[in-house]
mmCIF file of C-alpha atoms and ligand atoms in Angstrom:
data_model
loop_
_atom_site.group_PDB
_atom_site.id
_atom_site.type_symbol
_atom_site.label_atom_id
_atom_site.label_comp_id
_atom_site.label_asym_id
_atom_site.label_seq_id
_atom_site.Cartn_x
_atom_site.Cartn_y
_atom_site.Cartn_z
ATOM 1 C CA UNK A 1 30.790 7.587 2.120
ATOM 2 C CA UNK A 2 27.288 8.654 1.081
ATOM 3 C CA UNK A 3 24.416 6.550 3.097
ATOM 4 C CA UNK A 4 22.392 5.514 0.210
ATOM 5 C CA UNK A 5 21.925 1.559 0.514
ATOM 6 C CA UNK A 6 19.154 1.235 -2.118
ATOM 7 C CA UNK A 7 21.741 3.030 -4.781
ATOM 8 C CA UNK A 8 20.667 1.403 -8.314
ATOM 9 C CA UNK A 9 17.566 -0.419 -6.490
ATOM 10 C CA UNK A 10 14.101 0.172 -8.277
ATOM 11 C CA UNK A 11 11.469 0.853 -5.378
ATOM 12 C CA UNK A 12 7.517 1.040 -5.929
ATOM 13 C CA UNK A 13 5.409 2.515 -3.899
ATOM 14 C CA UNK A 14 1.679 2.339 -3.320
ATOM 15 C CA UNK A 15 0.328 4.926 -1.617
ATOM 16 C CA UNK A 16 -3.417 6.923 -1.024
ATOM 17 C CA UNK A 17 -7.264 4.911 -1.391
ATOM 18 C CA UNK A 18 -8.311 3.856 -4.262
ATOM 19 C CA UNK A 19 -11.688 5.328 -6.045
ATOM 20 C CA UNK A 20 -14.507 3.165 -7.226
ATOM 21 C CA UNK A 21 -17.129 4.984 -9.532
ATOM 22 C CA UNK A 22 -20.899 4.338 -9.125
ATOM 23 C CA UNK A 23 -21.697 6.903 -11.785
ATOM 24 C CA UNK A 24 -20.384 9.938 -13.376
ATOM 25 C CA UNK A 25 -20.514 12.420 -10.335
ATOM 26 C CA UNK A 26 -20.722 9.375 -7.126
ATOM 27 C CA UNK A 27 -17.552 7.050 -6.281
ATOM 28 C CA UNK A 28 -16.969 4.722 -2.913
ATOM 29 C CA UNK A 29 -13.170 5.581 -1.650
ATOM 30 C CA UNK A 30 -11.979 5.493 2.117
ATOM 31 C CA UNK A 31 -10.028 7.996 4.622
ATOM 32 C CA UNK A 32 -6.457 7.035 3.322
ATOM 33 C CA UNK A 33 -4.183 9.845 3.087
ATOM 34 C CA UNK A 34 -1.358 8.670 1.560
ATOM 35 C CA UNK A 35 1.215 9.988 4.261
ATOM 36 C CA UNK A 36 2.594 6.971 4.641
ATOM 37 C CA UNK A 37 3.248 6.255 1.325
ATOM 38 C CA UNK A 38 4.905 9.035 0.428
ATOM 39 C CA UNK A 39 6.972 9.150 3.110
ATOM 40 C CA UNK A 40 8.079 5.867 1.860
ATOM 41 C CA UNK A 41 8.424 6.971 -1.208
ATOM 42 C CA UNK A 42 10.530 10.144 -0.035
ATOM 43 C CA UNK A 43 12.849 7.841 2.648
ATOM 44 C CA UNK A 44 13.752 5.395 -0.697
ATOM 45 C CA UNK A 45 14.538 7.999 -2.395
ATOM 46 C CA UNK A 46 16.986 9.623 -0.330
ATOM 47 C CA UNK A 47 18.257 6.374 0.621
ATOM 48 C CA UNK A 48 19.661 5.804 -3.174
ATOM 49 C CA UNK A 49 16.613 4.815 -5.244
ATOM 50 C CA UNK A 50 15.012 4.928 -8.373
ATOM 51 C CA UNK A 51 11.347 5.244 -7.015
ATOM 52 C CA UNK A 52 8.107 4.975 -8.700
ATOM 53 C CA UNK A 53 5.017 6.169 -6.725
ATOM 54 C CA UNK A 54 1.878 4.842 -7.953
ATOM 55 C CA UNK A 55 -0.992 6.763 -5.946
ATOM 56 C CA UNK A 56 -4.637 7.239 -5.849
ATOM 57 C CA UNK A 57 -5.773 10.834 -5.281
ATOM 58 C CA UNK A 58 -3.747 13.081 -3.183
ATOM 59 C CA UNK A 59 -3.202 16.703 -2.733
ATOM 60 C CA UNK A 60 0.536 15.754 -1.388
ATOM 61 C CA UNK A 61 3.286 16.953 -3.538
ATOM 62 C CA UNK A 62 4.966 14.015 -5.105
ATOM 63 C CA UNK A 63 8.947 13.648 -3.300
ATOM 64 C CA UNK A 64 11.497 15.508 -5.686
ATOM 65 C CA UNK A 65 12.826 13.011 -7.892
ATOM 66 C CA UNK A 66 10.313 10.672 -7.095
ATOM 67 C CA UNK A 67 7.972 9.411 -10.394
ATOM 68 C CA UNK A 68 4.390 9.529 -9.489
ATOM 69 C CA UNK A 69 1.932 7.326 -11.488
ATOM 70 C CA UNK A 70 -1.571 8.233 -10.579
ATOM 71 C CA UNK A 71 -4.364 5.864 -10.880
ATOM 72 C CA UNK A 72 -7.989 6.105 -9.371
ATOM 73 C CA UNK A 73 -9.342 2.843 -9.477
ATOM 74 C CA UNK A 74 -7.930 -0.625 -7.607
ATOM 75 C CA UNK A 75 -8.035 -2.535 -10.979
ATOM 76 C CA UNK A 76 -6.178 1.044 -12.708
ATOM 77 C CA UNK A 77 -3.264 0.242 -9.721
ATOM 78 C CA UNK A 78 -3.459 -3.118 -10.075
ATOM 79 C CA UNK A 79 -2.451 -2.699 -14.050
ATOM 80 C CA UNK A 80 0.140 -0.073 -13.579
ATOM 81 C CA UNK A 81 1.824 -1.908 -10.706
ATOM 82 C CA UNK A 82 1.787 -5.467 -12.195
ATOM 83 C CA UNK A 83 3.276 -3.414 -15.726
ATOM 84 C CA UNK A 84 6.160 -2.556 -13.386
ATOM 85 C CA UNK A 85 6.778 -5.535 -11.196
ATOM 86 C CA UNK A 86 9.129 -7.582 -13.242
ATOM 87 C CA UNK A 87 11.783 -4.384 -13.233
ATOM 88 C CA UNK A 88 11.263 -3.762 -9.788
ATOM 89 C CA UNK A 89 13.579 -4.782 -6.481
ATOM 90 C CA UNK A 90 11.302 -3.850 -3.808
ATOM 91 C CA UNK A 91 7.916 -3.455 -3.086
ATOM 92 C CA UNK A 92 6.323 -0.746 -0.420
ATOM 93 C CA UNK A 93 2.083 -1.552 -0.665
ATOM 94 C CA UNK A 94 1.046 1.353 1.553
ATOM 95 C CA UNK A 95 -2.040 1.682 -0.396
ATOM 96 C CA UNK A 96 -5.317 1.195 0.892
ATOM 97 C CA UNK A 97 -6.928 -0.209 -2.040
ATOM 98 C CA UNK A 98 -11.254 -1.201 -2.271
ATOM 99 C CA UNK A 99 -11.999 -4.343 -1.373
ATOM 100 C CA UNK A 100 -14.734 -4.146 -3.561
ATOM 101 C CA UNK A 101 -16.107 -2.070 -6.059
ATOM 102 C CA UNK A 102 -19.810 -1.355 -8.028
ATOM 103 C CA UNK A 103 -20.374 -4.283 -10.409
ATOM 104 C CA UNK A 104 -21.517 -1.688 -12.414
ATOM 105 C CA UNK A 105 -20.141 1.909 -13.420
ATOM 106 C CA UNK A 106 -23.120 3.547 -14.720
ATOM 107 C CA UNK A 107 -22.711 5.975 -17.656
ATOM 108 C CA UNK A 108 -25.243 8.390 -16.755
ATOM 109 C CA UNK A 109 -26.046 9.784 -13.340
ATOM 110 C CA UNK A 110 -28.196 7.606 -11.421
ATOM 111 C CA UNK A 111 -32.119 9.225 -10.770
ATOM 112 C CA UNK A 112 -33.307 9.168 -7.140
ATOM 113 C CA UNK A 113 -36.524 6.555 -6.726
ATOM 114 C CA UNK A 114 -37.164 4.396 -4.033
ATOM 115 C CA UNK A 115 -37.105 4.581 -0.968
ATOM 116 C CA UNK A 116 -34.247 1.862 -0.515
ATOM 117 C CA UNK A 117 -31.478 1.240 -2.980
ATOM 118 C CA UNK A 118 -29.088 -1.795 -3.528
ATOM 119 C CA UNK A 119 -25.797 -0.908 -5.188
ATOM 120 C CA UNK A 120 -24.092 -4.400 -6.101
ATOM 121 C CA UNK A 121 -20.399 -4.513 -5.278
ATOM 122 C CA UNK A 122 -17.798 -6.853 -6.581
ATOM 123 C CA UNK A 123 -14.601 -7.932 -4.898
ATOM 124 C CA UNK A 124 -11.332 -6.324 -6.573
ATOM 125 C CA UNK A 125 -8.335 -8.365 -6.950
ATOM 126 C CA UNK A 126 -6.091 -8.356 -3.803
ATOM 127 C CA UNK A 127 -2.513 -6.866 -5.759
ATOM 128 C CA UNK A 128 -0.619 -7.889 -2.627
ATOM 129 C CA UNK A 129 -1.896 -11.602 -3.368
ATOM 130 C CA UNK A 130 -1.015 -10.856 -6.611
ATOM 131 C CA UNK A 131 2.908 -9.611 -6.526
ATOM 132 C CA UNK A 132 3.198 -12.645 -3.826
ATOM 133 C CA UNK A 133 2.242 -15.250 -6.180
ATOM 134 C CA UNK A 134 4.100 -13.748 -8.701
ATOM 135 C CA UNK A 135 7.167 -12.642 -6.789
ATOM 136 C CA UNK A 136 10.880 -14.091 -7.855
ATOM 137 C CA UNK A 137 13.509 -11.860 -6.519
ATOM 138 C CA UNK A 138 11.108 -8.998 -5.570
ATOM 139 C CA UNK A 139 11.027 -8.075 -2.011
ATOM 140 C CA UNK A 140 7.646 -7.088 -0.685
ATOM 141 C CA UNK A 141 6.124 -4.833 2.071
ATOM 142 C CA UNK A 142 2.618 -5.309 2.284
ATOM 143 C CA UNK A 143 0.901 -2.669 5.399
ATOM 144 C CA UNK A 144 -2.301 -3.388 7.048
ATOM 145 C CA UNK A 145 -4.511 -1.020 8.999
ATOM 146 C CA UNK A 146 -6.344 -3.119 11.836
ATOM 147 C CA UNK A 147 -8.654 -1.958 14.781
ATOM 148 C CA UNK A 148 -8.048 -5.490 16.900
ATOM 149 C CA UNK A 149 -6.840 -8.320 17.156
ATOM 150 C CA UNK A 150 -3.888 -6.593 15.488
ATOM 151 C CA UNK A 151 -1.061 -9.353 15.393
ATOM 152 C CA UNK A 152 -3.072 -12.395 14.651
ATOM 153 C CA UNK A 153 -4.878 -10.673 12.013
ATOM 154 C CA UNK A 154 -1.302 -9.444 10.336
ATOM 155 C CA UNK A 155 0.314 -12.258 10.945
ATOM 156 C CA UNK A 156 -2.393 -13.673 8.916
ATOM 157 C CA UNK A 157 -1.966 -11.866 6.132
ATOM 158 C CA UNK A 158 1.392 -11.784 5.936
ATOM 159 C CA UNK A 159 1.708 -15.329 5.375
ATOM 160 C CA UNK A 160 -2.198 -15.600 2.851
ATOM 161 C CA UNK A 161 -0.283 -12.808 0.774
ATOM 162 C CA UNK A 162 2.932 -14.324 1.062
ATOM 163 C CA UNK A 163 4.997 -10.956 1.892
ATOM 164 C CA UNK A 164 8.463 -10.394 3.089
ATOM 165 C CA UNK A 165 7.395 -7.875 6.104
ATOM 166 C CA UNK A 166 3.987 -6.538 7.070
ATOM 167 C CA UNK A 167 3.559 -3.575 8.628
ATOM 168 C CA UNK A 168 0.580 -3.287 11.000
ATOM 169 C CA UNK A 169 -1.177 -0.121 12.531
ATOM 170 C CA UNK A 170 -3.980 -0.178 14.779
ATOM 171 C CA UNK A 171 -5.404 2.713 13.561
ATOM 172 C CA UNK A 172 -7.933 3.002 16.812
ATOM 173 C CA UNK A 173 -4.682 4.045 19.056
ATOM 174 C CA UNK A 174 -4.390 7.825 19.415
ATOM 175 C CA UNK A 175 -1.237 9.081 17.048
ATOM 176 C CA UNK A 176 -1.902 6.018 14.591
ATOM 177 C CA UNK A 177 -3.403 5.654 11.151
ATOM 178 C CA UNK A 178 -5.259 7.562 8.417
ATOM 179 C CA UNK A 179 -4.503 11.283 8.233
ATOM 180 C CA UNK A 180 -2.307 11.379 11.077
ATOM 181 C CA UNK A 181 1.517 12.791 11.000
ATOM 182 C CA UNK A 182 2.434 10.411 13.444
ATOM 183 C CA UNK A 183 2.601 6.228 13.274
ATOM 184 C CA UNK A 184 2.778 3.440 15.505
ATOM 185 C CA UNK A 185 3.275 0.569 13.977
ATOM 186 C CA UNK A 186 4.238 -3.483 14.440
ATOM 187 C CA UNK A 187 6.737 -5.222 11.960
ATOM 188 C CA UNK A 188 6.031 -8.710 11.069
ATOM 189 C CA UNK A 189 7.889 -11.136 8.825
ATOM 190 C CA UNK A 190 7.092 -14.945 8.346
ATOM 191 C CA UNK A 191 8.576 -16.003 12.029
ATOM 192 C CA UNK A 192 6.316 -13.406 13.695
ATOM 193 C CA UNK A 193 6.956 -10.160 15.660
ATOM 194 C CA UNK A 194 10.127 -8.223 14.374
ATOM 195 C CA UNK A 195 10.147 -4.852 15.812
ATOM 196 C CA UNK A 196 7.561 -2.905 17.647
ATOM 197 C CA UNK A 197 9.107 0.692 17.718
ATOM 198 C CA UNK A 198 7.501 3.605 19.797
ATOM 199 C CA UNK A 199 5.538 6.110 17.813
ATOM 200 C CA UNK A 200 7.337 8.195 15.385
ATOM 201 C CA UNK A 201 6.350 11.081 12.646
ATOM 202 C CA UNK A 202 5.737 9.075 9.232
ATOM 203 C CA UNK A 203 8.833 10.280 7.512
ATOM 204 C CA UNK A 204 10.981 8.249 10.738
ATOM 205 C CA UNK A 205 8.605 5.132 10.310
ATOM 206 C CA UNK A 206 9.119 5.444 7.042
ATOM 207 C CA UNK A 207 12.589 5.152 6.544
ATOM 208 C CA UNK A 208 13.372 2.702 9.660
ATOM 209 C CA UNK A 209 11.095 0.485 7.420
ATOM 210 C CA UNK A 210 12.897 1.427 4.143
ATOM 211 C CA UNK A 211 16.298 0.478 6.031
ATOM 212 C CA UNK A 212 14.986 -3.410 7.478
ATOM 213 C CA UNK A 213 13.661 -3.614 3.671
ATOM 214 C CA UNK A 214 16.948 -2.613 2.314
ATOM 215 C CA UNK A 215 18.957 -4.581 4.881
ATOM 216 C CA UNK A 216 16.763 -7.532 4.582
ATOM 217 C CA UNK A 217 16.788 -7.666 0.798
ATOM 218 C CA UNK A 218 20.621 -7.111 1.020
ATOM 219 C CA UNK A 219 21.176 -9.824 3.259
ATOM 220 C CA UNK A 220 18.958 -12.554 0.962
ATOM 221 C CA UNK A 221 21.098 -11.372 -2.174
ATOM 222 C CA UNK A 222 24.661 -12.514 -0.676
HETATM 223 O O1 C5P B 301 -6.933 -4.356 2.908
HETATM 224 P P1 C5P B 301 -5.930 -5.230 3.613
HETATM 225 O O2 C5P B 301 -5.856 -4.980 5.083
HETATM 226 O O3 C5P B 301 -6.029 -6.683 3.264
HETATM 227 O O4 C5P B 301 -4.529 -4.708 3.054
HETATM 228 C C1 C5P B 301 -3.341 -5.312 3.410
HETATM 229 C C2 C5P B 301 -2.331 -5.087 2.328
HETATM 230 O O5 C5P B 301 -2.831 -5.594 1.099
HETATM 231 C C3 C5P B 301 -1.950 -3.641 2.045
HETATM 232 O O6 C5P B 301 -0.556 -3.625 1.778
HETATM 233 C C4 C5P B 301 -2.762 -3.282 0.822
HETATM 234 O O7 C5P B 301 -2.115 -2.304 0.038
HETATM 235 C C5 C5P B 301 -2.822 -4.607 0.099
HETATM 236 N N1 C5P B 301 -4.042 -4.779 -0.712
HETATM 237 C C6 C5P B 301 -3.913 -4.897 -2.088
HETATM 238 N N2 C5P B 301 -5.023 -5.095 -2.864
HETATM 239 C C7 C5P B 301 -6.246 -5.205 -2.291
HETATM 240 C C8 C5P B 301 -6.381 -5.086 -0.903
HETATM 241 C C9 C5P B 301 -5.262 -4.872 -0.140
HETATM 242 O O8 C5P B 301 -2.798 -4.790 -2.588
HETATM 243 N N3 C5P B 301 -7.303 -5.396 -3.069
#
Protein backbone atom coordinates (compact mmCIF):
# COMPACT_ATOMS: atom_id res chain seq x y z
CA UNK A 1 0.00 0.00 0.00
CA UNK A 2 1.54 3.26 -1.23
CA UNK A 3 2.19 5.87 1.86
CA UNK A 4 0.59 8.83 0.38
CA UNK A 5 -2.00 10.19 3.10
CA UNK A 6 -2.65 13.59 1.44
CA UNK A 7 -3.77 11.50 -1.93
CA UNK A 8 -6.53 13.93 -3.61
CA UNK A 9 -5.69 16.73 -0.84
CA UNK A 10 -4.93 20.29 -2.36
CA UNK A 11 -1.83 21.71 -0.33
CA UNK A 12 -0.49 25.47 -0.59
CA UNK A 13 2.52 26.45 0.23
CA UNK A 14 4.13 29.77 1.06
CA UNK A 15 7.50 29.87 0.88
CA UNK A 16 10.73 32.64 0.37
CA UNK A 17 10.49 36.81 1.60
CA UNK A 18 8.51 38.87 0.09
CA UNK A 19 9.90 42.12 -1.98
CA UNK A 20 8.71 45.62 -1.36
CA UNK A 21 9.78 48.23 -4.11
CA UNK A 22 10.95 51.76 -3.12
CA UNK A 23 11.68 52.60 -6.73
CA UNK A 24 12.56 51.07 -9.95
CA UNK A 25 16.13 49.67 -9.10
CA UNK A 26 15.73 49.73 -4.69
CA UNK A 27 13.27 47.16 -2.82
CA UNK A 28 13.18 46.25 1.22
CA UNK A 29 13.08 42.16 1.41
CA UNK A 30 14.65 40.00 4.32
CA UNK A 31 17.15 36.84 4.59
CA UNK A 32 14.37 34.17 3.92
CA UNK A 33 15.46 31.41 1.83
CA UNK A 34 12.67 29.55 1.17
CA UNK A 35 14.17 26.06 2.28
CA UNK A 36 11.62 25.45 4.35
CA UNK A 37 9.01 25.98 2.15
CA UNK A 38 9.94 24.00 -0.39
CA UNK A 39 10.73 21.29 1.49
CA UNK A 40 7.18 21.47 2.47
CA UNK A 41 6.17 21.75 -0.64
CA UNK A 42 8.38 18.66 -1.83
CA UNK A 43 7.28 16.34 1.53
CA UNK A 44 3.27 17.09 0.36
CA UNK A 45 3.96 16.19 -2.64
CA UNK A 46 5.38 12.92 -2.20
CA UNK A 47 3.02 12.31 0.47
CA UNK A 48 -0.04 12.25 -2.25
CA UNK A 49 -0.76 15.91 -3.04
CA UNK A 50 -1.80 18.26 -5.44
CA UNK A 51 0.57 21.17 -4.32
CA UNK A 52 0.67 24.71 -5.24
CA UNK A 53 3.82 26.69 -4.21
CA UNK A 54 3.34 30.28 -4.13
CA UNK A 55 6.97 31.85 -3.55
CA UNK A 56 8.75 35.07 -3.51
CA UNK A 57 12.17 35.03 -5.21
CA UNK A 58 14.23 31.98 -5.11
CA UNK A 59 16.95 30.42 -7.03
CA UNK A 60 15.58 26.82 -5.66
CA UNK A 61 14.24 24.60 -8.28
CA UNK A 62 10.55 24.25 -7.80
CA UNK A 63 9.77 20.15 -6.45
CA UNK A 64 8.87 18.01 -9.64
CA UNK A 65 5.29 18.06 -9.92
CA UNK A 66 4.95 20.75 -7.67
CA UNK A 67 3.07 24.18 -9.30
CA UNK A 68 5.02 27.19 -8.41
CA UNK A 69 3.21 30.60 -8.44
CA UNK A 70 5.71 33.34 -8.04
CA UNK A 71 4.85 36.61 -6.61
CA UNK A 72 7.23 39.46 -5.32
CA UNK A 73 5.27 41.58 -3.29
CA UNK A 74 3.19 40.63 0.22
CA UNK A 75 -0.05 42.19 -1.23
CA UNK A 76 0.95 40.05 -4.93
CA UNK A 77 0.90 36.71 -2.30
CA UNK A 78 -1.71 37.86 -0.48
CA UNK A 79 -3.98 37.96 -3.92
CA UNK A 80 -2.76 34.76 -5.36
CA UNK A 81 -3.17 32.85 -2.10
CA UNK A 82 -6.62 34.23 -1.06
CA UNK A 83 -7.61 33.34 -5.19
CA UNK A 84 -6.77 29.79 -4.10
CA UNK A 85 -8.01 29.35 -0.59
CA UNK A 86 -11.55 28.30 -1.08
CA UNK A 87 -10.18 25.02 -3.25
CA UNK A 88 -7.61 24.36 -0.90
CA UNK A 89 -7.42 21.53 2.15
CA UNK A 90 -4.38 22.62 3.83
CA UNK A 91 -2.41 25.44 4.39
CA UNK A 92 1.68 25.45 4.91
CA UNK A 93 2.55 29.64 5.51
CA UNK A 94 6.33 29.21 5.52
CA UNK A 95 6.66 32.53 4.01
CA UNK A 96 8.26 35.31 5.55
CA UNK A 97 6.20 38.00 4.24
CA UNK A 98 6.98 42.32 4.98
CA UNK A 99 5.43 43.55 7.69
CA UNK A 100 5.40 46.65 6.05
CA UNK A 101 6.08 48.11 2.90
CA UNK A 102 6.92 51.90 1.18
CA UNK A 103 3.64 53.86 1.17
CA UNK A 104 4.89 54.82 -1.92
CA UNK A 105 6.48 52.92 -5.03
CA UNK A 106 8.11 55.62 -6.85
CA UNK A 107 8.13 55.46 -10.68
CA UNK A 108 11.38 56.92 -11.29
CA UNK A 109 14.61 56.32 -9.43
CA UNK A 110 14.87 58.31 -6.43
CA UNK A 111 17.92 61.33 -6.64
CA UNK A 112 20.33 61.40 -3.68
CA UNK A 113 19.84 64.92 -1.51
CA UNK A 114 19.97 65.29 1.97
CA UNK A 115 21.78 64.31 4.25
CA UNK A 116 18.93 62.24 6.09
CA UNK A 117 16.06 60.55 4.35
CA UNK A 118 12.60 59.29 5.63
CA UNK A 119 11.09 56.50 3.55
CA UNK A 120 7.35 56.08 4.88
CA UNK A 121 6.32 52.47 5.33
CA UNK A 122 2.88 51.05 5.58
CA UNK A 123 1.80 47.89 7.34
CA UNK A 124 0.83 44.94 4.80
CA UNK A 125 -2.03 42.81 5.56
CA UNK A 126 -1.13 39.83 7.85
CA UNK A 127 -2.47 36.71 5.15
CA UNK A 128 -2.21 34.32 8.10
CA UNK A 129 -4.89 36.67 9.91
CA UNK A 130 -6.46 36.60 6.85
CA UNK A 131 -6.98 32.63 5.86
CA UNK A 132 -7.85 32.37 9.83
CA UNK A 133 -10.72 34.60 9.67
CA UNK A 134 -11.70 33.22 6.64
CA UNK A 135 -10.99 29.56 7.23
CA UNK A 136 -14.06 26.81 7.03
CA UNK A 137 -12.66 23.43 6.51
CA UNK A 138 -9.10 24.63 5.65
CA UNK A 139 -6.42 23.45 7.87
CA UNK A 140 -3.67 25.93 8.53
CA UNK A 141 0.10 25.97 9.40
CA UNK A 142 1.20 29.26 10.11
CA UNK A 143 5.53 29.28 11.03
CA UNK A 144 7.12 31.94 12.99
CA UNK A 145 10.79 32.81 13.21
CA UNK A 146 11.50 34.23 16.86
CA UNK A 147 14.87 35.22 18.60
CA UNK A 148 13.19 34.96 22.40
CA UNK A 149 10.77 34.50 24.27
CA UNK A 150 10.01 31.81 21.69
CA UNK A 151 6.84 29.93 23.12
CA UNK A 152 4.94 32.79 24.57
CA UNK A 153 5.44 34.77 21.57
CA UNK A 154 4.07 31.63 19.24
CA UNK A 155 1.71 30.69 21.35
CA UNK A 156 0.56 34.13 20.83
CA UNK A 157 0.20 34.07 17.50
CA UNK A 158 -1.12 31.01 17.06
CA UNK A 159 -4.18 31.79 18.80
CA UNK A 160 -4.30 36.19 17.27
CA UNK A 161 -4.10 34.30 13.78
CA UNK A 162 -6.29 31.64 14.71
CA UNK A 163 -4.11 28.63 13.13
CA UNK A 164 -4.35 24.95 13.47
CA UNK A 165 -0.40 24.42 14.35
CA UNK A 166 2.41 26.94 14.51
CA UNK A 167 5.64 26.13 13.93
CA UNK A 168 8.29 28.12 15.82
CA UNK A 169 12.15 28.49 15.18
CA UNK A 170 14.41 30.45 17.17
CA UNK A 171 16.43 31.37 14.53
CA UNK A 172 19.40 32.69 17.07
CA UNK A 173 20.18 28.78 17.95
CA UNK A 174 23.07 27.44 15.87
CA UNK A 175 21.50 24.88 13.01
CA UNK A 176 18.12 26.99 13.04
CA UNK A 177 16.52 29.46 10.68
CA UNK A 178 17.12 31.46 7.49
CA UNK A 179 19.49 29.86 4.99
CA UNK A 180 20.31 26.99 7.00
CA UNK A 181 19.86 23.12 5.79
CA UNK A 182 19.10 22.19 9.11
CA UNK A 183 15.84 23.16 11.56
CA UNK A 184 14.94 23.07 15.02
CA UNK A 185 11.78 23.79 15.57
CA UNK A 186 8.66 23.81 18.37
CA UNK A 187 5.05 22.66 17.33
CA UNK A 188 2.24 24.47 18.84
CA UNK A 189 -1.51 24.02 18.46
CA UNK A 190 -4.29 25.87 20.50
CA UNK A 191 -3.60 23.72 23.93
CA UNK A 192 0.10 24.66 23.78
CA UNK A 193 3.35 22.67 23.27
CA UNK A 194 2.88 19.61 20.84
CA UNK A 195 6.17 18.31 19.87
CA UNK A 196 9.61 19.67 20.28
CA UNK A 197 11.73 17.30 18.00
CA UNK A 198 15.65 17.44 17.94
CA UNK A 199 17.15 19.18 14.97
CA UNK A 200 16.67 17.68 11.66
CA UNK A 201 17.67 18.63 7.80
CA UNK A 202 14.53 20.69 6.41
CA UNK A 203 13.30 18.02 4.10
CA UNK A 204 12.76 15.63 7.73
CA UNK A 205 11.11 18.75 9.50
CA UNK A 206 9.34 19.13 6.71
CA UNK A 207 7.54 16.15 6.26
CA UNK A 208 7.15 15.16 10.15
CA UNK A 209 5.12 18.48 9.94
CA UNK A 210 3.33 17.51 6.66
CA UNK A 211 2.38 14.08 8.49
CA UNK A 212 0.79 15.87 12.12
CA UNK A 213 -0.96 18.24 9.36
CA UNK A 214 -2.22 15.34 7.45
CA UNK A 215 -3.02 13.25 10.53
CA UNK A 216 -4.54 16.12 12.28
CA UNK A 217 -6.74 17.22 9.40
CA UNK A 218 -7.66 13.48 8.96
CA UNK A 219 -8.64 13.02 12.35
CA UNK A 220 -11.10 16.43 12.40
CA UNK A 221 -12.77 15.05 9.07
CA UNK A 222 -14.14 11.63 10.70
O1 LIG B 1 5.87 37.65 10.68
P1 LIG B 1 5.23 36.75 11.70
O2 LIG B 1 6.20 36.20 12.69
O3 LIG B 1 3.99 37.31 12.34
O4 LIG B 1 4.78 35.48 10.84
C1 LIG B 1 4.07 34.44 11.41
C2 LIG B 1 3.26 33.76 10.36
O5 LIG B 1 2.39 34.71 9.74
C3 LIG B 1 4.03 33.12 9.21
O6 LIG B 1 3.37 31.91 8.89
C4 LIG B 1 3.93 34.13 8.09
O7 LIG B 1 3.98 33.50 6.83
C5 LIG B 1 2.57 34.73 8.35
N1 LIG B 1 2.45 36.13 7.91
C6 LIG B 1 1.56 36.44 6.90
N2 LIG B 1 1.40 37.74 6.49
C7 LIG B 1 2.10 38.73 7.09
C8 LIG B 1 3.01 38.43 8.12
C9 LIG B 1 3.16 37.12 8.50
O8 LIG B 1 0.94 35.53 6.36
N3 LIG B 1 1.93 39.98 6.68
Amino acid sequence: QPDTPLQGRNVLVTAGGTVERIDPVRYITNDSSGKMGYAIAEAAKRLGANVTLVSGPSALPVPAGVERISVTSALDMYDKVMARFEKTDLVFKAAAVADYRPAEQREQKMKKSGETLTIELVKNPDILQALGEAKTRQFVVGFAAETERVDEYAQGKLLRKKCDLLVANDVSMQGAGFGTDTNVVRIFDAGGLVEAPPMMTKAAIAEHIVRLAASRQQMRQQ
